[in-house]
Amino acid sequence: MSGDGTAGGAPGPGPGESGPYPLHGGTAAPAAETIGYRGPTACAAAGITYRQLDYWARTGLVEPSVRPAYGSGTQRLYSFRDVVVLKIVKRFLDTGVALQNIRAAVQHLRERGFRDLERMTLMSDGATVYECSSPDEVVNLLQGGQGVFGIAVGVVWRDVEAALSQLHGERVDTGETLVGHNPSDELARRRNRAV
């Protein structure tokens, strides 16, 4: 939300739209919508506990957009953008923003469709979260004279992308495990070859 409560910025494709997982063997990366991340992977990439992830999903703060849990035995699958939002929520909580204000900000981002997430800066004075999609909006907010902090979403985006490239994803259509670039994970590579 901008300082006046309106949305700013133009929608467009983001750097993660091709997905953070290049497939081994030089083939093209699958589209981001075909990759999901299980709870433990989402937690590792976002820097949160599984308890936080579960609570946020159950209360509707950040729900998995690829596949929700349908009772016992099913695994939630989070999209790349879901993981970015999880990390943003974590950063806001770490700086003392009230969960109620974070919920309002996440709802605003959902309404926008998360399309231009990587281009925005989210600012907060501790009570309100503002969306700034241009340097002028950031300057205008800072000129208000109050203490604010900001989260450059593009930086969070790249952090999550780097973290997920070391972890496992799952192809939504086939269930195939996509192995990150972690050279120590020989077991997952063998499991994929056996399938």
XYZ file of C-alpha atoms in Angstrom:
195
model
C 0.000 0.000 0.000
C 1.422 3.354 -0.861
C 1.384 6.228 1.564
C -2.051 7.216 0.334
C -3.338 3.625 0.531
C -3.323 3.072 -3.218
C -1.403 0.507 -5.187
C 1.415 1.654 -7.427
C 3.661 0.153 -10.066
C 3.093 -1.637 -13.308
C 2.615 -5.402 -13.458
C 5.163 -7.445 -15.293
C 7.063 -10.708 -15.228
C 9.516 -11.184 -12.406
C 12.955 -12.726 -12.285
C 11.634 -15.833 -10.573
C 8.952 -16.541 -13.143
C 11.139 -19.143 -14.806
C 11.715 -20.742 -11.403
C 14.874 -21.053 -9.363
C 15.480 -24.665 -10.423
C 17.437 -25.297 -13.564
C 17.096 -28.960 -14.384
C 20.317 -30.951 -14.506
C 21.640 -31.934 -17.889
C 21.248 -28.520 -19.511
C 17.512 -28.671 -20.166
C 15.335 -25.621 -19.680
C 13.957 -24.775 -16.249
C 10.303 -25.658 -15.684
C 7.815 -22.821 -15.266
C 7.451 -21.540 -11.699
C 3.854 -22.744 -11.535
C 5.010 -26.349 -12.020
C 7.301 -26.337 -8.975
C 6.216 -26.616 -5.380
C 8.175 -26.617 -2.147
C 7.244 -28.759 0.827
C 6.931 -27.234 4.282
C 10.439 -27.989 5.553
C 11.984 -26.537 2.386
C 9.818 -23.405 2.603
C 10.833 -23.025 6.266
C 14.534 -23.354 5.488
C 14.384 -20.826 2.655
C 12.283 -18.315 4.623
C 14.141 -18.721 7.927
C 11.068 -19.689 9.935
C 10.065 -22.634 12.103
C 7.627 -25.290 10.989
C 5.343 -24.217 13.837
C 5.187 -20.686 12.365
C 4.539 -22.069 8.879
C 1.738 -24.286 10.137
C 0.141 -21.494 12.180
C 0.305 -19.019 9.301
C -1.272 -21.568 6.940
C -4.046 -22.522 9.377
C -4.896 -18.875 10.109
C -4.816 -17.866 6.440
C -1.844 -15.487 6.692
C 0.236 -17.289 4.065
C -1.465 -20.318 2.595
C 0.222 -22.639 0.107
C -0.952 -21.695 -3.376
C 0.243 -24.863 -5.120
C -1.408 -27.467 -2.881
C -3.023 -27.060 0.546
C -3.067 -29.939 3.034
C -6.213 -32.049 2.725
C -6.112 -33.927 6.021
C -3.456 -36.217 7.431
C -0.892 -37.623 5.058
C -0.989 -34.844 2.488
C 1.830 -32.367 2.108
C 1.367 -28.662 1.529
C 3.228 -27.311 -1.482
C 4.261 -23.660 -1.540
C 5.078 -21.673 -4.669
C 8.212 -19.594 -5.046
C 6.176 -16.429 -4.426
C 4.647 -17.979 -1.301
C 8.150 -18.523 0.079
C 9.083 -14.903 -0.719
C 6.006 -13.725 1.201
C 6.892 -16.026 4.123
C 10.327 -14.410 4.324
C 8.808 -10.902 4.138
C 6.408 -11.759 6.974
C 9.338 -13.060 9.027
C 11.317 -9.851 8.459
C 8.369 -7.696 9.498
C 7.846 -9.761 12.654
C 11.554 -9.489 13.474
C 11.309 -5.695 13.330
C 8.275 -5.535 15.596
C 5.423 -4.920 13.162
C 2.137 -6.170 14.619
C 0.725 -9.329 13.049
C -2.550 -7.509 12.331
C -0.696 -4.969 10.167
C 1.253 -7.741 8.440
C -2.048 -9.485 7.648
C -3.342 -6.296 6.024
C -0.162 -5.978 3.960
C -0.290 -9.631 2.831
C -3.964 -9.248 1.918
C -3.088 -6.168 -0.148
C -0.334 -8.102 -1.929
C -2.758 -10.976 -2.607
C -5.261 -8.563 -4.134
C -2.529 -7.249 -6.424
C -1.734 -10.797 -7.469
C 1.919 -10.545 -6.390
C 2.758 -9.648 -10.008
C 5.287 -6.932 -9.428
C 6.440 -8.060 -6.011
C 10.149 -7.994 -6.828
C 10.011 -4.313 -7.842
C 8.543 -2.916 -4.668
C 9.889 -1.751 -1.351
C 7.727 -2.320 1.682
C 8.158 0.351 4.342
C 6.806 0.444 7.866
C 6.814 2.842 10.763
C 5.974 -0.045 13.082
C 2.264 0.639 12.923
C 1.476 0.774 9.198
C 2.961 -0.990 6.199
C 3.352 1.061 3.014
C 4.101 -0.080 -0.511
C 6.593 2.017 -2.412
C 7.161 1.144 -6.042
C 9.343 4.109 -6.972
C 12.249 5.957 -5.373
C 10.072 9.085 -5.171
C 7.523 7.277 -3.001
C 10.300 6.157 -0.626
C 11.642 9.730 -0.396
C 8.146 11.128 0.231
C 7.603 8.651 3.042
C 10.984 9.420 4.618
C 10.299 13.167 4.442
C 7.416 12.633 6.845
C 9.994 12.808 9.620
C 9.101 9.588 11.372
C 11.345 6.588 11.792
C 10.680 3.966 9.137
C 12.395 0.848 7.905
C 12.107 -0.830 4.572
C 12.298 -4.224 2.961
C 13.534 -4.220 -0.620
C 11.493 -7.123 -1.922
C 13.881 -7.695 -4.841
C 16.650 -8.486 -2.343
C 14.385 -10.913 -0.463
C 13.415 -12.418 -3.842
C 17.083 -13.090 -4.698
C 17.805 -14.461 -1.198
C 14.938 -16.936 -1.502
C 15.986 -17.854 -5.035
C 19.540 -18.590 -3.820
C 18.297 -20.599 -0.834
C 15.866 -22.674 -2.914
C 18.565 -23.469 -5.468
C 20.318 -25.391 -2.664
C 17.157 -27.206 -1.546
C 14.612 -29.578 -3.071
C 11.540 -28.701 -5.063
C 8.854 -30.922 -6.468
C 7.340 -30.939 -9.933
C 3.612 -30.521 -9.424
C 2.649 -32.504 -12.516
C 4.860 -35.573 -11.960
C 5.818 -35.462 -8.273
C 9.485 -35.712 -9.306
C 11.900 -34.349 -6.735
C 14.071 -31.579 -8.139
C 17.441 -31.695 -6.496
C 19.083 -28.398 -5.629
C 22.736 -27.675 -6.260
C 23.827 -29.098 -2.917
C 26.693 -31.449 -3.784
C 26.372 -33.351 -0.498
C 22.875 -34.669 -1.240
C 23.711 -37.886 -3.074
C 20.713 -39.768 -1.610
C 18.156 -37.538 -3.364
C 19.993 -37.880 -6.685
C 19.990 -41.673 -6.359
C 16.284 -41.645 -5.473
C 15.511 -39.702 -8.655
C 17.539 -42.085 -10.810
C 15.637 -45.057 -9.332
C 12.242 -43.610 -10.313
